[in-house]
Coordinates of C-alpha atoms in Angstrom, one line a residue:
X522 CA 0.0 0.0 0.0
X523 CA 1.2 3.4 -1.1
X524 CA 0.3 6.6 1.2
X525 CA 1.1 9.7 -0.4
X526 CA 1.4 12.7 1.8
X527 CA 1.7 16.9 0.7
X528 CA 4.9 17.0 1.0
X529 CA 5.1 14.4 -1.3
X530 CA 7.1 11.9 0.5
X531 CA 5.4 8.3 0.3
X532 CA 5.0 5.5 2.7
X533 CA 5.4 2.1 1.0
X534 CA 3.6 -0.6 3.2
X535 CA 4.5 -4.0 2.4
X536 CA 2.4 -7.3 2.8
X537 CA 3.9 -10.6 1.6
X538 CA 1.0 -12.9 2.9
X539 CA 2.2 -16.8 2.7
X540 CA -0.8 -19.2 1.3
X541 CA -1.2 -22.4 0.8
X542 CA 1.5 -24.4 -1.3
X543 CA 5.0 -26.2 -0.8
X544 CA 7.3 -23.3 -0.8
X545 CA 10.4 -24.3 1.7
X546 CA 12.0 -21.0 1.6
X547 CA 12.1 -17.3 0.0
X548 CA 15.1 -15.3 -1.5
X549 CA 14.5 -11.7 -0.5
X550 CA 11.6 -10.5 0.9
X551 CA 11.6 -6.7 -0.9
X552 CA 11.2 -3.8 -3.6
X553 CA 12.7 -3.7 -6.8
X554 CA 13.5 0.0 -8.4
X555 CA 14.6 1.6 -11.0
X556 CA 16.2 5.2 -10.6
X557 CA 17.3 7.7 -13.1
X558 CA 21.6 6.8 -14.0
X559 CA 22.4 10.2 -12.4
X560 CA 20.9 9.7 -9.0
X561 CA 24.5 8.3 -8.5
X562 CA 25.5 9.5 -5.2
X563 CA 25.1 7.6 -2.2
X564 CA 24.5 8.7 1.0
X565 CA 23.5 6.0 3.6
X566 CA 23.3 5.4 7.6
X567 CA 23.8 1.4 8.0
X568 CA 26.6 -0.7 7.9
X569 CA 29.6 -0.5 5.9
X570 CA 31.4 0.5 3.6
X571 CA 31.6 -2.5 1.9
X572 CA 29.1 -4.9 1.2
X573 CA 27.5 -6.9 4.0
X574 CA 24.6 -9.3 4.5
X575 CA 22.7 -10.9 7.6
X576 CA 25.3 -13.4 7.7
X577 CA 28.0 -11.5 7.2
X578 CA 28.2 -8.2 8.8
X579 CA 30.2 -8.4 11.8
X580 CA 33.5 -6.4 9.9
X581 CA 31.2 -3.9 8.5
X582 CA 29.9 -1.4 11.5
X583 CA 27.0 1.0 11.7
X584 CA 28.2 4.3 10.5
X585 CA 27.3 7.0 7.9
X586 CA 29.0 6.1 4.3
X587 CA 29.0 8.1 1.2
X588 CA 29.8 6.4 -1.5
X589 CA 28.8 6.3 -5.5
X590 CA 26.9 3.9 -7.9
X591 CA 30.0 2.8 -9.5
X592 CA 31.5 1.7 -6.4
X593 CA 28.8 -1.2 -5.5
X594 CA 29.6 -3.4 -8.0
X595 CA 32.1 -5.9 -6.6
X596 CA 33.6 -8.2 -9.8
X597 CA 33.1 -11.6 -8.6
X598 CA 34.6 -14.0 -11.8
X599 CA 30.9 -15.2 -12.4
X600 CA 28.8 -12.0 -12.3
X601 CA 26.5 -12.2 -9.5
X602 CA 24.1 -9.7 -7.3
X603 CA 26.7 -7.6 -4.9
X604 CA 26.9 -4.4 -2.9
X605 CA 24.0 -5.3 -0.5
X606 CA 24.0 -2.8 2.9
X607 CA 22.6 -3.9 6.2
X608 CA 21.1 -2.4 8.9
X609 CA 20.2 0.5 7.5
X610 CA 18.0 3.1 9.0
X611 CA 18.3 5.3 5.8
X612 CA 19.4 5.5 2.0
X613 CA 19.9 8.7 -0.2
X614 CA 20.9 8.8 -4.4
X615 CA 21.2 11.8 -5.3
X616 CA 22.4 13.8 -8.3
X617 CA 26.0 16.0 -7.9
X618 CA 23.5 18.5 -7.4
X619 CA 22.0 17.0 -4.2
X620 CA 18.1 16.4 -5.7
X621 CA 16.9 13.4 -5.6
X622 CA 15.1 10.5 -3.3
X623 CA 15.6 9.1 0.2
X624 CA 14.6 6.1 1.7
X625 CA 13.8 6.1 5.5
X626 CA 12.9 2.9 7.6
X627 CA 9.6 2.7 9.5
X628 CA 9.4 -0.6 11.8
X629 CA 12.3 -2.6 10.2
X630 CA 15.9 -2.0 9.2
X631 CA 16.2 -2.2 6.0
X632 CA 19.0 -3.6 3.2
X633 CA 19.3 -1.7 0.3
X634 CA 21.7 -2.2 -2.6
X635 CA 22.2 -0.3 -5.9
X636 CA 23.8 -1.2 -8.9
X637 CA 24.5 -0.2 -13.0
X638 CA 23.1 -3.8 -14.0
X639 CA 19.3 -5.9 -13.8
X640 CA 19.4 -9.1 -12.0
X641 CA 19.2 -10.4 -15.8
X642 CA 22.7 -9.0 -16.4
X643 CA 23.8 -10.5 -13.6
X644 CA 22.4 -13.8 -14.3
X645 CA 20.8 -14.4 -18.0
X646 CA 20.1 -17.9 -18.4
X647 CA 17.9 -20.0 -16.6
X648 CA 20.8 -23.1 -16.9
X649 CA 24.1 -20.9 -15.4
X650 CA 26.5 -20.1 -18.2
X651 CA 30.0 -19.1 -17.8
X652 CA 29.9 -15.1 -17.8
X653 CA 32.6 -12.8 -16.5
X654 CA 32.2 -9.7 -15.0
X655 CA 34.2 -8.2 -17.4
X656 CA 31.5 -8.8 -20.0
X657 CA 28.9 -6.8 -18.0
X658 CA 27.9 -3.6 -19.7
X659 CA 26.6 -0.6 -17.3
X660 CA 22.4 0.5 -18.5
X661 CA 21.6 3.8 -18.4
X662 CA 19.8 3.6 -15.0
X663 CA 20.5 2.4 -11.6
X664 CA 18.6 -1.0 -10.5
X665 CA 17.7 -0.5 -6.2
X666 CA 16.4 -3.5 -3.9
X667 CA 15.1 -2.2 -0.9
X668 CA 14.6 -5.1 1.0
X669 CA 13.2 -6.6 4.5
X670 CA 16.1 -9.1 4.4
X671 CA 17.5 -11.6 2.2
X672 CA 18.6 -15.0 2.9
X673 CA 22.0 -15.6 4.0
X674 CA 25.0 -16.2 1.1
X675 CA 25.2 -19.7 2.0
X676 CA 26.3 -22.1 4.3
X677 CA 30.0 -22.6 5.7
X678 CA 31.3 -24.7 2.6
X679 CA 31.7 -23.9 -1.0
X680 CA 29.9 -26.8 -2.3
X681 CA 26.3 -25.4 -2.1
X682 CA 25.0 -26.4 1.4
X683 CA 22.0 -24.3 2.8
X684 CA 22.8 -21.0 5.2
X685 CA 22.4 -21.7 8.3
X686 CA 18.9 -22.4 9.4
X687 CA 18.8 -19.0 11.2
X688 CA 19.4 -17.1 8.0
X689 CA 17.1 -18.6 5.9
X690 CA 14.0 -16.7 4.6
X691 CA 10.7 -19.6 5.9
X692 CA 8.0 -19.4 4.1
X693 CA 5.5 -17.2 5.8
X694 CA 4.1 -14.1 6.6
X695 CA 6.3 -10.9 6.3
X696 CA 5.6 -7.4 6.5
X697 CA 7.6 -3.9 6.7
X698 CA 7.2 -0.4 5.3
X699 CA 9.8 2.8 4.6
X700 CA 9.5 6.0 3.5
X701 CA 10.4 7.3 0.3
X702 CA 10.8 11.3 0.5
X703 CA 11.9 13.4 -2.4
X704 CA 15.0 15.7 -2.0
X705 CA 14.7 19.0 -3.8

């Protein structure tokens, strides 16, 4: 649900409401946007600088980090979602003029990352392929998750076990909602 108020900042309410059916677990629980290319400073109060997830945050402490688009991408050999931020209480891209849009958490901490690339650059084949990152070319506009949580990278091996059970994403209810409040 979408509240928009005079000033017009907007309060995004989300609902993920589990039903019926043999789903185990869930990826991310979260927004997907896509911002204007020159919104490409960031401004953001979580942890960092570099990027952290639920199961791996302990290096990366809660501070205030400015950083740019650009910057987010970290060139694993087989391109792959990277940059995510934890803990955040708030999120601002921005142009080098300082307009533009941040993100403010209501009830939840939020994760947010940002990046030149879709999640179909990242991975476009349904049967994995060997891409480089090297191979990836930057689109003209910045793809943003805003995101409840995510489940953890993985478990303590390389050879594809689970995370550990208290970083997966179950199957169930989930709700949180954020701000999203224009910066002149």
């Amino acid at each position: 649900m979408y509240t928009v108020y005079p000033n017009g900042a907007i309060r995004v309410e989300n609902s993920f409401k589990a039903i019926n059916g043999n789903h185990k677990l869930l990826m991310r629980i979260g927004n997907n946007l896509e911002l204007n290319a020159q919104l490409d400073q960031i401004r953001f109060y979580g942890r960092g600088p570099w990027e952290n997830y639920w199961d791996r945050k302990s290096a990366s402490m809660v501070g205030l980090y400015q950083q740019k688009v650009d910057e987010q991408y970290f060139p694993y050999a087989r391109p792959q979602e990277s940059g995510n931020k934890s803990d955040v209480r708030w999120v601002s891209f921005t142009n080098a003029r300082g307009k533009g849009i941040k993100f403010v958490y209501v009830d939840s901490l939020l994760n947010f990352s940002a990046l030149p690339y879709s999640l179909d650059d990242l991975d476009p084949e349904v049967e994995k392929q060997q891409y480089h990152s090297g191979e990836l070319e930057k689109r003209n506009k910045t793809y943003v998750h805003m995101d409840l949580n995510q489940i953890g990278l993985q478990g303590i091996d390389s050879w594809g076990s689970q995370p550990l059970e208290k970083y997966r994403l179950p199957y169930q209810d989930y709700s949180y909602s954020y701000f999203m409040v224009p910066l002149p």
